[in-house]
Amino acid sequence: DDLLVDLWWNIISSDYLNYDITIFDYIKVSNKQLILNNYSFQNGTVSTEDLLREYILSDRLNPCWGKIYKTNYLKKNDISFPHGVSIGEDAIFEGKIIRNDPQAAYIDRPIYKYVDNITSASHKNIDNLSDLNKLISLKLSLLNLNNQNLIEEYYKKAFGDLVSKLRYSTSNYVNYKLLCNSIDDYDAIYRVIN
């Protein structure tokens, strides 16, 4: 089961409780192996620009584990998990947080242990791309049009993610065709591949 490490309250000082979101490293247990997941941030305050870059260019910031959120911040900004999304709801939630310019901090110590569950939605074959399309559209909406390099880097990453999902989720041409027919917004996919 997932859990905070023993004596986590001794690691997170009261200084960190003043932030809207506090991010810390975590240990992922997958196939009976322990994997340390850490971020590229410096210990202490994290800028929204650095959060955005990590969120756009890697998937490490997508899940909600390894973070503590200030409830008042979430309520004040009307941030909640999306309804009707089966894959990527954590990433959409995180995107809403970044969109609202949080005061963020990072602690470079593993405080959380995440146990990978092979029966979770993230391990299942996807049968439509609407959830992935929602996530791509959200990430694109967060990008500042003046930051062309980050936009181009994200397009490359999103295209690779899309191809990987298609390859993982389809075992034959018929399944691939059905999956492609489920795309709601061709413009978003077109922007990713062009």
PDB file of C-alpha atoms in Angstrom:
ATOM      1  CA  ASP A   1       0.000   0.000   0.000  1.00  0.00           C
ATOM      2  CA  ASP A   2       0.991   3.621  -0.544  1.00  0.00           C
ATOM      3  CA  LEU A   3       2.231   5.458   2.519  1.00  0.00           C
ATOM      4  CA  LEU A   4       4.192   8.386   3.853  1.00  0.00           C
ATOM      5  CA  VAL A   5       7.545   7.420   5.326  1.00  0.00           C
ATOM      6  CA  ASP A   6       7.836   7.151   9.081  1.00  0.00           C
ATOM      7  CA  LEU A   7       8.293  10.472  10.845  1.00  0.00           C
ATOM      8  CA  TRP A   8       7.454  12.483   7.699  1.00  0.00           C
ATOM      9  CA  TRP A   9       6.230  15.334   9.884  1.00  0.00           C
ATOM     10  CA  ASN A  10       9.812  15.757  11.153  1.00  0.00           C
ATOM     11  CA  ILE A  11      11.088  16.124   7.586  1.00  0.00           C
ATOM     12  CA  ILE A  12       8.501  18.688   6.467  1.00  0.00           C
ATOM     13  CA  SER A  13       9.196  21.731   8.582  1.00  0.00           C
ATOM     14  CA  SER A  14       6.556  24.346   9.286  1.00  0.00           C
ATOM     15  CA  ASP A  15       8.247  26.561   6.668  1.00  0.00           C
ATOM     16  CA  TYR A  16       6.954  24.275   3.920  1.00  0.00           C
ATOM     17  CA  LEU A  17       3.387  24.361   5.182  1.00  0.00           C
ATOM     18  CA  ASN A  18       3.073  27.987   4.009  1.00  0.00           C
ATOM     19  CA  TYR A  19       3.224  26.919   0.350  1.00  0.00           C
ATOM     20  CA  ASP A  20       0.199  26.047  -1.793  1.00  0.00           C
ATOM     21  CA  ILE A  21       1.912  22.859  -2.910  1.00  0.00           C
ATOM     22  CA  THR A  22       4.928  21.069  -1.464  1.00  0.00           C
ATOM     23  CA  ILE A  23       6.564  18.495  -3.715  1.00  0.00           C
ATOM     24  CA  PHE A  24       8.928  15.793  -2.518  1.00  0.00           C
ATOM     25  CA  ASP A  25      10.702  12.787  -3.918  1.00  0.00           C
ATOM     26  CA  TYR A  26       9.073   9.400  -3.677  1.00  0.00           C
ATOM     27  CA  ILE A  27       9.962   5.750  -3.872  1.00  0.00           C
ATOM     28  CA  LYS A  28       8.012   3.697  -6.386  1.00  0.00           C
ATOM     29  CA  VAL A  29       7.646  -0.023  -5.765  1.00  0.00           C
ATOM     30  CA  SER A  30       7.225  -1.773  -9.113  1.00  0.00           C
ATOM     31  CA  ASN A  31       7.746  -5.477  -9.775  1.00  0.00           C
ATOM     32  CA  LYS A  32       9.264  -5.795  -6.294  1.00  0.00           C
ATOM     33  CA  GLN A  33      11.925  -3.205  -7.151  1.00  0.00           C
ATOM     34  CA  LEU A  34      12.404   0.105  -5.352  1.00  0.00           C
ATOM     35  CA  ILE A  35      12.836   3.040  -7.711  1.00  0.00           C
ATOM     36  CA  LEU A  36      13.731   6.501  -6.414  1.00  0.00           C
ATOM     37  CA  ASN A  37      11.887   9.200  -8.337  1.00  0.00           C
ATOM     38  CA  ASN A  38      13.251  12.667  -7.922  1.00  0.00           C
ATOM     39  CA  TYR A  39      12.763  15.970  -9.639  1.00  0.00           C
ATOM     40  CA  SER A  40      15.142  18.401 -11.309  1.00  0.00           C
ATOM     41  CA  PHE A  41      14.224  21.224  -8.923  1.00  0.00           C
ATOM     42  CA  GLN A  42      16.537  22.772  -6.367  1.00  0.00           C
ATOM     43  CA  ASN A  43      15.545  22.294  -2.727  1.00  0.00           C
ATOM     44  CA  GLY A  44      13.279  25.162  -1.600  1.00  0.00           C
ATOM     45  CA  THR A  45      10.986  27.477  -3.554  1.00  0.00           C
ATOM     46  CA  VAL A  46      10.040  26.390  -7.086  1.00  0.00           C
ATOM     47  CA  SER A  47       8.917  28.934  -9.681  1.00  0.00           C
ATOM     48  CA  THR A  48       5.764  28.426 -11.726  1.00  0.00           C
ATOM     49  CA  GLU A  49       7.975  28.492 -14.840  1.00  0.00           C
ATOM     50  CA  ASP A  50      10.011  25.547 -13.511  1.00  0.00           C
ATOM     51  CA  LEU A  51       6.818  23.687 -12.564  1.00  0.00           C
ATOM     52  CA  LEU A  52       5.432  24.250 -16.043  1.00  0.00           C
ATOM     53  CA  ARG A  53       8.612  23.031 -17.741  1.00  0.00           C
ATOM     54  CA  GLU A  54       8.672  19.843 -15.645  1.00  0.00           C
ATOM     55  CA  TYR A  55       4.944  19.293 -16.227  1.00  0.00           C
ATOM     56  CA  ILE A  56       5.142  19.814 -19.985  1.00  0.00           C
ATOM     57  CA  LEU A  57       8.330  17.881 -20.730  1.00  0.00           C
ATOM     58  CA  SER A  58       8.115  14.906 -18.370  1.00  0.00           C
ATOM     59  CA  ASP A  59       5.428  12.818 -16.765  1.00  0.00           C
ATOM     60  CA  ARG A  60       6.998  12.920 -13.301  1.00  0.00           C
ATOM     61  CA  LEU A  61       4.831  15.820 -12.113  1.00  0.00           C
ATOM     62  CA  ASN A  62       1.575  14.308 -13.468  1.00  0.00           C
ATOM     63  CA  PRO A  63       0.627  12.025 -10.554  1.00  0.00           C
ATOM     64  CA  CYS A  64      -0.685  13.449  -7.286  1.00  0.00           C
ATOM     65  CA  TRP A  65       1.447  11.294  -5.044  1.00  0.00           C
ATOM     66  CA  GLY A  66       4.558  12.869  -3.582  1.00  0.00           C
ATOM     67  CA  LYS A  67       2.835  16.180  -2.943  1.00  0.00           C
ATOM     68  CA  ILE A  68       0.944  18.006  -0.229  1.00  0.00           C
ATOM     69  CA  TYR A  69      -1.681  20.545  -1.272  1.00  0.00           C
ATOM     70  CA  LYS A  70      -3.072  23.400   0.757  1.00  0.00           C
ATOM     71  CA  THR A  71      -6.832  22.820   0.926  1.00  0.00           C
ATOM     72  CA  ASN A  72      -7.601  26.545   1.004  1.00  0.00           C
ATOM     73  CA  TYR A  73      -5.657  27.032  -2.250  1.00  0.00           C
ATOM     74  CA  LEU A  74      -7.612  24.255  -3.986  1.00  0.00           C
ATOM     75  CA  LYS A  75     -10.960  25.635  -2.764  1.00  0.00           C
ATOM     76  CA  LYS A  76     -10.110  29.269  -3.560  1.00  0.00           C
ATOM     77  CA  ASN A  77      -9.197  28.340  -7.143  1.00  0.00           C
ATOM     78  CA  ASP A  78     -12.024  25.795  -7.543  1.00  0.00           C
ATOM     79  CA  ILE A  79      -9.547  23.015  -8.349  1.00  0.00           C
ATOM     80  CA  SER A  80     -10.876  19.476  -8.337  1.00  0.00           C
ATOM     81  CA  PHE A  81     -10.435  16.274 -10.284  1.00  0.00           C
ATOM     82  CA  PRO A  82     -12.168  16.186 -13.663  1.00  0.00           C
ATOM     83  CA  HIS A  83     -15.324  14.125 -14.011  1.00  0.00           C
ATOM     84  CA  GLY A  84     -15.683  11.552 -16.760  1.00  0.00           C
ATOM     85  CA  VAL A  85     -11.942  11.085 -17.312  1.00  0.00           C
ATOM     86  CA  SER A  86     -10.600   7.581 -16.800  1.00  0.00           C
ATOM     87  CA  ILE A  87      -6.942   8.086 -17.765  1.00  0.00           C
ATOM     88  CA  GLY A  88      -4.936  11.216 -16.957  1.00  0.00           C
ATOM     89  CA  GLU A  89      -7.142  12.716 -14.251  1.00  0.00           C
ATOM     90  CA  ASP A  90      -4.123  13.332 -11.985  1.00  0.00           C
ATOM     91  CA  ALA A  91      -2.293  15.145 -14.791  1.00  0.00           C
ATOM     92  CA  ILE A  92      -5.325  17.339 -15.537  1.00  0.00           C
ATOM     93  CA  PHE A  93      -5.628  18.142 -11.809  1.00  0.00           C
ATOM     94  CA  GLU A  94      -1.934  19.114 -11.703  1.00  0.00           C
ATOM     95  CA  GLY A  95      -2.367  21.287 -14.795  1.00  0.00           C
ATOM     96  CA  LYS A  96      -5.181  23.202 -13.103  1.00  0.00           C
ATOM     97  CA  ILE A  97      -2.875  23.837 -10.145  1.00  0.00           C
ATOM     98  CA  ILE A  98      -0.051  25.151 -12.350  1.00  0.00           C
ATOM     99  CA  ARG A  99      -2.512  27.339 -14.296  1.00  0.00           C
ATOM    100  CA  ASN A 100      -3.320  29.144 -11.022  1.00  0.00           C
ATOM    101  CA  ASP A 101       0.306  30.142 -10.296  1.00  0.00           C
ATOM    102  CA  PRO A 102       0.856  28.334  -6.984  1.00  0.00           C
ATOM    103  CA  GLN A 103       3.461  29.147  -4.379  1.00  0.00           C
ATOM    104  CA  ALA A 104       5.452  25.909  -4.596  1.00  0.00           C
ATOM    105  CA  ALA A 105       8.310  24.292  -2.726  1.00  0.00           C
ATOM    106  CA  TYR A 106      10.403  21.175  -3.199  1.00  0.00           C
ATOM    107  CA  ILE A 107      11.985  18.908  -0.590  1.00  0.00           C
ATOM    108  CA  ASP A 108      14.718  16.731  -2.072  1.00  0.00           C
ATOM    109  CA  ARG A 109      14.012  13.722   0.118  1.00  0.00           C
ATOM    110  CA  PRO A 110      11.788  10.706  -0.486  1.00  0.00           C
ATOM    111  CA  ILE A 111       8.834  11.130   1.844  1.00  0.00           C
ATOM    112  CA  TYR A 112       6.273   8.983   0.042  1.00  0.00           C
ATOM    113  CA  LYS A 113       6.238   5.353  -1.058  1.00  0.00           C
ATOM    114  CA  TYR A 114       4.034   4.560  -4.052  1.00  0.00           C
ATOM    115  CA  VAL A 115       3.160   0.947  -4.818  1.00  0.00           C
ATOM    116  CA  ASP A 116       2.491   0.391  -8.524  1.00  0.00           C
ATOM    117  CA  ASN A 117      -0.811  -1.405  -9.057  1.00  0.00           C
ATOM    118  CA  ILE A 118      -0.890  -3.412 -12.285  1.00  0.00           C
ATOM    119  CA  THR A 119      -4.719  -3.387 -12.261  1.00  0.00           C
ATOM    120  CA  SER A 120      -4.917   0.425 -12.299  1.00  0.00           C
ATOM    121  CA  ALA A 121      -6.350   2.359 -15.262  1.00  0.00           C
ATOM    122  CA  SER A 122      -2.870   3.532 -16.295  1.00  0.00           C
ATOM    123  CA  HIS A 123      -1.917  -0.076 -17.090  1.00  0.00           C
ATOM    124  CA  LYS A 124      -4.987  -0.897 -19.158  1.00  0.00           C
ATOM    125  CA  ASN A 125      -5.294  -0.669 -22.908  1.00  0.00           C
ATOM    126  CA  ILE A 126      -7.046   2.499 -23.950  1.00  0.00           C
ATOM    127  CA  ASP A 127     -10.068   2.171 -26.212  1.00  0.00           C
ATOM    128  CA  ASN A 128     -10.376   5.834 -27.175  1.00  0.00           C
ATOM    129  CA  LEU A 129      -8.148   8.869 -27.232  1.00  0.00           C
ATOM    130  CA  SER A 130     -10.554  11.434 -25.789  1.00  0.00           C
ATOM    131  CA  ASP A 131      -8.855  11.481 -22.353  1.00  0.00           C
ATOM    132  CA  LEU A 132      -5.392  11.812 -23.899  1.00  0.00           C
ATOM    133  CA  ASN A 133      -6.743  14.540 -26.169  1.00  0.00           C
ATOM    134  CA  LYS A 134      -8.085  16.457 -23.125  1.00  0.00           C
ATOM    135  CA  LEU A 135      -4.661  16.276 -21.499  1.00  0.00           C
ATOM    136  CA  ILE A 136      -2.852  17.407 -24.660  1.00  0.00           C
ATOM    137  CA  SER A 137      -5.283  20.326 -25.060  1.00  0.00           C
ATOM    138  CA  LEU A 138      -4.813  21.360 -21.405  1.00  0.00           C
ATOM    139  CA  LYS A 139      -1.034  21.279 -21.666  1.00  0.00           C
ATOM    140  CA  LEU A 140      -1.126  23.286 -24.883  1.00  0.00           C
ATOM    141  CA  SER A 141      -3.389  25.872 -23.215  1.00  0.00           C
ATOM    142  CA  LEU A 142      -0.803  26.371 -20.460  1.00  0.00           C
ATOM    143  CA  LEU A 143       2.029  27.164 -22.815  1.00  0.00           C
ATOM    144  CA  ASN A 144       2.942  30.762 -23.386  1.00  0.00           C
ATOM    145  CA  LEU A 145       2.956  31.400 -27.123  1.00  0.00           C
ATOM    146  CA  ASN A 146       6.173  33.390 -26.687  1.00  0.00           C
ATOM    147  CA  ASN A 147       8.038  30.266 -25.571  1.00  0.00           C
ATOM    148  CA  GLN A 148       8.397  28.603 -28.976  1.00  0.00           C
ATOM    149  CA  ASN A 149      11.231  26.264 -27.871  1.00  0.00           C
ATOM    150  CA  LEU A 150       9.118  24.761 -25.079  1.00  0.00           C
ATOM    151  CA  ILE A 151       6.163  24.385 -27.446  1.00  0.00           C
ATOM    152  CA  GLU A 152       8.312  22.516 -29.986  1.00  0.00           C
ATOM    153  CA  GLU A 153       9.782  20.279 -27.255  1.00  0.00           C
ATOM    154  CA  TYR A 154       6.277  19.492 -26.023  1.00  0.00           C
ATOM    155  CA  TYR A 155       5.024  18.635 -29.526  1.00  0.00           C
ATOM    156  CA  LYS A 156       7.857  16.111 -29.903  1.00  0.00           C
ATOM    157  CA  LYS A 157       7.103  14.583 -26.512  1.00  0.00           C
ATOM    158  CA  ALA A 158       3.333  14.481 -27.084  1.00  0.00           C
ATOM    159  CA  PHE A 159       3.775  12.824 -30.464  1.00  0.00           C
ATOM    160  CA  GLY A 160       6.071  10.190 -28.938  1.00  0.00           C
ATOM    161  CA  ASP A 161       3.553   9.600 -26.134  1.00  0.00           C
ATOM    162  CA  LEU A 162       0.736   9.251 -28.665  1.00  0.00           C
ATOM    163  CA  VAL A 163       2.645   6.735 -30.799  1.00  0.00           C
ATOM    164  CA  SER A 164       3.627   4.798 -27.672  1.00  0.00           C
ATOM    165  CA  LYS A 165      -0.001   4.658 -26.457  1.00  0.00           C
ATOM    166  CA  LEU A 166      -1.189   3.511 -29.873  1.00  0.00           C
ATOM    167  CA  ARG A 167       1.486   0.826 -30.056  1.00  0.00           C
ATOM    168  CA  TYR A 168       0.776  -0.385 -26.515  1.00  0.00           C
ATOM    169  CA  SER A 169      -3.011  -0.341 -26.857  1.00  0.00           C
ATOM    170  CA  THR A 170      -3.543  -1.901 -30.260  1.00  0.00           C
ATOM    171  CA  SER A 171      -2.585  -5.384 -31.282  1.00  0.00           C
ATOM    172  CA  ASN A 172      -3.867  -5.180 -34.839  1.00  0.00           C
ATOM    173  CA  TYR A 173      -4.988  -2.768 -37.550  1.00  0.00           C
ATOM    174  CA  VAL A 174      -8.700  -3.072 -36.688  1.00  0.00           C
ATOM    175  CA  ASN A 175      -8.077  -1.980 -33.086  1.00  0.00           C
ATOM    176  CA  TYR A 176      -5.824   0.850 -34.304  1.00  0.00           C
ATOM    177  CA  LYS A 177      -8.542   2.077 -36.679  1.00  0.00           C
ATOM    178  CA  LEU A 178     -11.194   1.968 -33.924  1.00  0.00           C
ATOM    179  CA  LEU A 179      -8.896   3.894 -31.598  1.00  0.00           C
ATOM    180  CA  CYS A 180      -8.161   6.556 -34.217  1.00  0.00           C
ATOM    181  CA  ASN A 181     -11.883   6.908 -34.964  1.00  0.00           C
ATOM    182  CA  SER A 182     -12.438   7.868 -31.304  1.00  0.00           C
ATOM    183  CA  ILE A 183     -10.449  11.095 -31.594  1.00  0.00           C
ATOM    184  CA  ASP A 184     -12.740  14.022 -30.704  1.00  0.00           C
ATOM    185  CA  ASP A 185     -10.570  16.939 -31.683  1.00  0.00           C
ATOM    186  CA  TYR A 186      -8.480  16.306 -34.768  1.00  0.00           C
ATOM    187  CA  ASP A 187      -7.053  19.818 -34.587  1.00  0.00           C
ATOM    188  CA  ALA A 188      -5.263  19.079 -31.290  1.00  0.00           C
ATOM    189  CA  ILE A 189      -3.761  15.867 -32.680  1.00  0.00           C
ATOM    190  CA  TYR A 190      -2.860  17.661 -35.910  1.00  0.00           C
ATOM    191  CA  ARG A 191      -1.011  20.349 -33.927  1.00  0.00           C
ATOM    192  CA  VAL A 192       0.941  17.615 -32.143  1.00  0.00           C
ATOM    193  CA  ILE A 193       2.090  15.856 -35.309  1.00  0.00           C
ATOM    194  CA  ASN A 194       2.813  18.977 -37.400  1.00  0.00           C
TER     195      ASN A 194
END
